[in-house]
Structure formats: structure tokens, C-alpha cells
Coordinates of C-alpha atoms in Angstrom, one line a residue:
M3 CA 0.0 0.0 0.0
R4 CA 1.4 3.4 -1.0
L5 CA 0.6 6.5 1.0
S6 CA 0.7 10.0 -0.4
G7 CA 3.1 12.4 1.1
L8 CA 0.3 14.4 2.6
L9 CA -1.2 11.4 4.3
I10 CA 2.1 10.3 5.7
A11 CA 2.5 13.8 7.2
L12 CA -0.9 13.6 8.8
L13 CA -0.1 10.3 10.4
L14 CA 3.2 11.4 11.9
P15 CA 3.2 12.6 15.5
A16 CA 3.1 16.4 15.9
A17 CA 6.3 16.2 18.0
V18 CA 8.1 14.5 15.1
L19 CA 7.0 17.1 12.6
A20 CA 8.0 19.9 15.0
Q21 CA 11.4 18.3 15.4
D22 CA 11.9 18.1 11.7
E23 CA 10.9 21.7 11.2
A24 CA 13.3 22.8 14.0
Q25 CA 16.1 20.9 12.3
L26 CA 15.3 22.5 9.0
Q27 CA 15.3 26.0 10.5
K28 CA 18.7 25.2 12.2
E29 CA 20.2 24.2 8.9
R30 CA 18.8 27.3 7.1
Q31 CA 20.2 29.6 9.8
A32 CA 23.6 28.1 9.4
L33 CA 23.4 28.6 5.6
F34 CA 22.4 32.3 6.3
F35 CA 25.7 32.8 8.2
G36 CA 23.6 32.8 11.4
H37 CA 21.1 35.5 10.4
D38 CA 18.6 35.8 7.5
D39 CA 19.2 39.3 6.0
R40 CA 16.9 38.8 3.0
V41 CA 14.0 41.2 2.2
N42 CA 10.9 40.4 0.2
I43 CA 10.5 42.5 -2.9
A44 CA 7.0 44.1 -3.2
A45 CA 5.1 43.4 -6.4
P46 CA 4.8 44.6 -9.1
Y47 CA 8.5 44.5 -9.3
A48 CA 10.4 47.6 -10.4
A49 CA 13.7 47.6 -12.2
P50 CA 16.0 45.8 -11.8
Y51 CA 13.9 43.2 -10.0
A52 CA 11.4 42.9 -12.9
A53 CA 14.2 41.3 -15.0
I54 CA 14.6 38.5 -12.5
G55 CA 12.3 35.5 -12.9
R56 CA 11.6 31.9 -12.3
L57 CA 13.0 29.3 -14.7
E58 CA 11.2 26.0 -15.2
V59 CA 12.7 23.0 -16.9
K60 CA 10.8 20.1 -18.5
S61 CA 11.4 17.7 -15.7
G62 CA 9.6 20.1 -13.3
G63 CA 12.7 21.6 -11.6
T64 CA 13.0 25.3 -11.0
C65 CA 15.8 27.8 -10.7
T66 CA 16.2 31.6 -11.0
A67 CA 17.3 33.4 -14.1
T68 CA 17.7 37.0 -15.3
L69 CA 16.7 38.7 -18.5
V70 CA 19.8 40.3 -20.0
A71 CA 18.6 41.1 -23.5
P72 CA 15.2 41.0 -25.2
D73 CA 15.7 37.3 -26.1
L74 CA 18.4 36.2 -23.7
A75 CA 18.7 35.3 -20.0
L76 CA 21.5 34.1 -17.7
T77 CA 21.3 31.3 -15.1
A78 CA 23.4 28.4 -13.7
A79 CA 24.3 25.5 -16.0
H80 CA 23.5 22.9 -13.3
C81 CA 19.8 23.8 -13.6
F82 CA 19.8 21.6 -16.7
L83 CA 21.8 18.7 -15.3
M84 CA 20.1 17.7 -12.0
T85 CA 19.3 14.2 -13.3
P86 CA 22.3 11.9 -13.8
R87 CA 23.4 11.3 -17.4
K88 CA 20.7 13.6 -18.8
I89 CA 20.6 17.1 -20.1
D90 CA 17.2 18.6 -19.2
A91 CA 15.6 21.2 -21.5
G92 CA 14.4 24.6 -20.4
R93 CA 10.7 25.2 -20.7
W94 CA 9.5 28.6 -19.4
F95 CA 11.2 31.7 -18.0
M96 CA 8.7 34.0 -16.2
A97 CA 10.1 37.5 -15.5
G98 CA 8.6 39.3 -12.6
F99 CA 7.1 36.1 -11.2
H100 CA 4.9 36.6 -8.1
H101 CA 2.4 34.1 -6.6
G102 CA 1.9 32.3 -9.9
K103 CA 1.6 35.4 -12.0
Y104 CA 4.3 37.1 -14.1
Q105 CA 5.1 40.3 -16.0
A106 CA 6.3 38.4 -19.1
R107 CA 6.5 34.7 -20.0
Y108 CA 9.2 33.4 -22.4
Q109 CA 9.6 30.0 -24.0
V110 CA 13.1 28.7 -23.6
T111 CA 14.3 27.8 -27.1
G112 CA 17.9 26.8 -26.2
Q113 CA 20.7 26.9 -23.7
L114 CA 24.4 27.4 -24.1
F115 CA 27.0 26.3 -21.5
H116 CA 30.5 24.9 -21.5
P117 CA 30.8 21.1 -22.1
K118 CA 33.4 20.8 -19.3
F119 CA 30.8 21.5 -16.8
R120 CA 28.8 18.3 -17.4
Q121 CA 32.0 16.3 -17.0
G122 CA 32.6 17.5 -13.4
L123 CA 29.3 16.6 -11.7
T124 CA 28.8 13.9 -9.1
Y125 CA 25.4 12.6 -8.1
K126 CA 24.5 11.2 -4.7
G127 CA 20.9 10.3 -4.2
D128 CA 18.8 13.4 -5.1
D129 CA 21.7 15.7 -4.7
V130 CA 24.2 17.0 -7.4
Y131 CA 27.7 18.0 -6.4
I132 CA 29.8 20.4 -8.4
E133 CA 33.4 19.2 -8.5
P134 CA 36.2 21.8 -8.5
S135 CA 36.9 21.0 -12.1
A136 CA 33.4 22.0 -13.1
A137 CA 32.9 25.0 -10.7
P138 CA 34.2 27.7 -13.1
Y139 CA 31.8 26.7 -15.8
D140 CA 28.4 26.8 -13.9
I141 CA 26.8 29.5 -16.0
A142 CA 24.4 29.2 -18.9
L143 CA 23.0 31.5 -21.5
L144 CA 19.3 30.9 -22.4
R145 CA 17.7 31.8 -25.7
L146 CA 14.1 33.0 -25.3
K147 CA 11.0 33.8 -27.3
L148 CA 8.4 36.1 -25.7
Q149 CA 5.0 34.4 -25.5
D150 CA 2.8 36.8 -23.6
G151 CA 3.0 39.7 -21.2
I152 CA 4.9 43.0 -21.2
A153 CA 8.7 42.6 -21.5
P154 CA 10.7 44.3 -18.7
S155 CA 13.9 46.1 -19.2
P156 CA 16.8 43.6 -19.2
M157 CA 19.5 43.9 -16.5
P158 CA 22.8 45.0 -18.2
V159 CA 25.7 42.5 -18.0
F160 CA 29.2 43.6 -17.1
R161 CA 31.4 43.9 -20.1
G162 CA 35.1 43.9 -19.5
N163 CA 38.1 41.9 -18.4
R164 CA 39.1 40.6 -14.9
Q165 CA 41.1 43.8 -14.1
R166 CA 38.1 46.0 -14.8
L167 CA 35.8 43.8 -12.9
M168 CA 38.1 43.9 -9.9
Q169 CA 38.2 47.6 -10.0
A170 CA 34.4 47.8 -10.1
I171 CA 34.1 45.5 -7.1
L172 CA 36.6 47.5 -5.1
R173 CA 34.7 50.8 -6.0
S174 CA 31.6 49.2 -4.6
Q175 CA 33.5 48.3 -1.4
Q176 CA 33.0 44.6 -2.3
K177 CA 29.2 45.0 -1.6
V178 CA 27.0 43.2 -4.0
N179 CA 23.3 42.3 -4.3
Q180 CA 21.5 39.0 -4.9
G181 CA 17.9 38.1 -5.6
G182 CA 16.0 34.9 -6.3
F183 CA 13.2 32.5 -5.6
A184 CA 14.4 30.5 -2.6
E185 CA 12.8 27.2 -1.6
D186 CA 11.3 28.6 1.6
H187 CA 9.1 31.0 -0.3
D188 CA 9.5 30.2 -4.0
T189 CA 6.6 32.2 -5.3
I190 CA 8.0 35.6 -4.3
L191 CA 11.2 37.3 -5.0
S192 CA 13.6 37.9 -2.0
A193 CA 16.9 39.8 -2.1
H194 CA 19.9 40.2 0.0
L195 CA 21.2 43.7 -0.6
G196 CA 24.6 44.9 0.2
C197 CA 26.1 41.5 1.0
L198 CA 29.8 40.9 1.0
L199 CA 31.9 39.6 -1.9
T200 CA 34.8 38.0 -0.2
Q201 CA 37.0 37.0 -3.1
L202 CA 37.3 37.2 -6.9
R203 CA 39.2 34.0 -7.7
S204 CA 41.6 33.3 -10.5
N205 CA 39.3 30.8 -12.0
G206 CA 36.6 33.4 -12.7
T207 CA 34.4 32.5 -9.7
I208 CA 33.6 34.5 -6.6
F209 CA 33.1 33.8 -2.9
H210 CA 30.3 35.7 -1.3
R211 CA 28.1 35.9 1.8
C212 CA 24.7 36.5 0.3
D213 CA 21.9 34.5 2.0
T214 CA 20.8 31.8 -0.5
L215 CA 19.0 28.5 -0.5
S216 CA 18.0 25.9 -3.1
G217 CA 15.9 27.7 -5.7
D218 CA 18.4 30.6 -5.8
S219 CA 20.6 28.6 -8.2
G220 CA 21.3 30.8 -11.2
S221 CA 20.1 34.0 -9.5
P222 CA 21.8 37.2 -10.4
I223 CA 24.6 38.8 -8.3
W224 CA 24.9 42.4 -9.3
I225 CA 26.7 45.6 -8.3
D226 CA 25.5 49.2 -8.4
L227 CA 27.5 51.1 -10.9
P228 CA 27.1 54.8 -11.9
T229 CA 25.3 53.5 -15.0
G230 CA 22.9 51.4 -12.9
P231 CA 22.6 47.8 -11.6
T232 CA 25.0 45.5 -13.5
L233 CA 25.0 41.8 -13.4
I234 CA 28.5 40.3 -12.7
A235 CA 27.8 36.7 -11.7
V236 CA 25.2 34.0 -11.1
Q237 CA 24.7 31.9 -7.9
S238 CA 26.2 28.5 -8.3
S239 CA 26.6 26.6 -5.0
A240 CA 26.9 26.6 -1.3
P241 CA 28.5 24.2 1.2
D242 CA 26.4 21.8 3.3
W243 CA 25.0 23.6 6.3
F244 CA 27.4 21.8 8.7
N245 CA 30.4 23.0 6.6
R246 CA 29.3 26.6 6.6
Q247 CA 32.3 27.8 8.7
Q248 CA 34.6 26.3 6.1
A249 CA 33.5 28.0 3.0
D250 CA 31.4 30.9 1.6
N251 CA 28.9 30.6 -1.3
V252 CA 30.2 30.4 -4.8
G253 CA 29.1 32.5 -7.8
V254 CA 30.3 32.2 -11.4
T255 CA 31.2 35.5 -13.1
V256 CA 30.2 36.5 -16.5
L257 CA 33.9 36.3 -17.4
Q258 CA 33.2 32.6 -17.7
L259 CA 30.4 32.8 -20.3
P260 CA 30.8 30.1 -23.0
A261 CA 32.5 30.9 -26.3
G262 CA 30.2 32.8 -28.6
A263 CA 28.0 34.2 -25.8
G264 CA 29.7 37.5 -25.8
K265 CA 28.7 38.2 -29.4
L266 CA 25.0 37.7 -28.5
L267 CA 24.9 40.1 -25.6
P268 CA 24.3 43.8 -26.0
K269 CA 27.4 46.0 -26.2

């Protein structure tokens, strides 16, 4: 006899459910560097938040992505590789997503990421682990076709080399912003504003202390330049909660975009 997840939950003692919830909260607090500094963004989202949306793949998984051109978005490559030995296909990107509604809905017509990324993934049960060899390549460019709604203004992407990016980060006092659809409230956009970028690494990734959870994968990390908010990286991974003291979160900078992507982006 097979019981539904809801029925199983109803049959469990309240004390067990409370204990599980307490453990989940403990793990999240650890991932939040001890304190949740996120804020919920009020809908309808204004720029730059309207460019951030929910990405759905055909298997049913979700990530966060960002509109960076009228027909392009950026996200994490691993959003398409959660199932062992299979590349999933993108289905929908919904910009300005809020409680099931959206400002604009796009069909995902293709995705571009580095082939080395797929070679560096390890699967354990339902979890996917990004090996060090793959970490610098966890970024993907999505091709989109607007289906309905009103297209928001894209978020500009940083264009320049590593030296110019380092200069921009230092001018911003290493403060960045991140926003996504985290698992604990995945129908509304939350953001951690002014979080700390701790290191721009030689492999094109960053370490940062923005508060993220599952669902934030692929979410934008941006800095405020004189010209406006500018996307510099996407959220890639975080350590297990019990290893929080050993490592910060990892983002992959736009310096690591796959070959050919730069020609598609606006100048």
C-alpha cells in the first residue's frame, strides 16, 4: 500500500513534525551565516527586479534566471543537469514572477554552456555536487521567445576583463546584491542587498556571503555602478550547512560565459 506524502505527514506525531521543522530551521540559519538578511520585494517589481524571474525545466525543476537582452537570460548550468546522465531542457522563463503570475513569459528555445561543466558533476541520491573542475563553468545563456505579457527592461551585463571587474568590485567596497526565488518562499522574490563579496578568484568564480537556498541557483549577483545595476555573476553553489564555517557561497562571473556568448549580448 502506497501512501501519499500528505497522508504520511498527517499520520506522523506532531512532535516528530516539530522536530523536523526545528532541524530545517537550524540548517537554514547556518546557511544564512547565522542570520537571515533577505528582504521580500514588493510586487509589481520595479527595475532591476522585474528582469529576475523563475526558470522551469521540462522535468519540473525550478531555478532563478535574469533577462539580460530582449531574447536572452542568464542562469546556472547545473539547472539543466540535475538528473544523472541527462541534459534537461528549459521550458519557461517567467520574468517578474509573483504568486503564480508574471510580468512576461518566455519560451526557452535553447541553452548554451561549457561542455566541461557536465564532466565535473557527481550525483549522490537526489543531490548533485559540483566538483572543483566544473565549478568555473556553472553558467548558462538561455535563448528566449516572448510568448505573452509585457517585456521588462533587461539587466545589463558587465562587459570587461578581470582587471576592470576587480576595479568595479573595489569601488563598490565589495558590496553586491542578490535576488532569487528561494525554496522557503519560492513564489515571491527575495533579495539580500549589500552582501559581501569576499574574493574574486583566479578561475573566474567569486566567494560571497549573500543569503541563498535551493531555488536561488542561477540567481543574479549584481553591483550598483554609476550607470545602474549591472549583473556580474550568477549563484552557483553553497556548502552543506554543517560545513558553513569552512566556505562561503560560490558564484560564477560573466567572465566565464561560454564561447560565442559575448557576441549575442548587447554591447
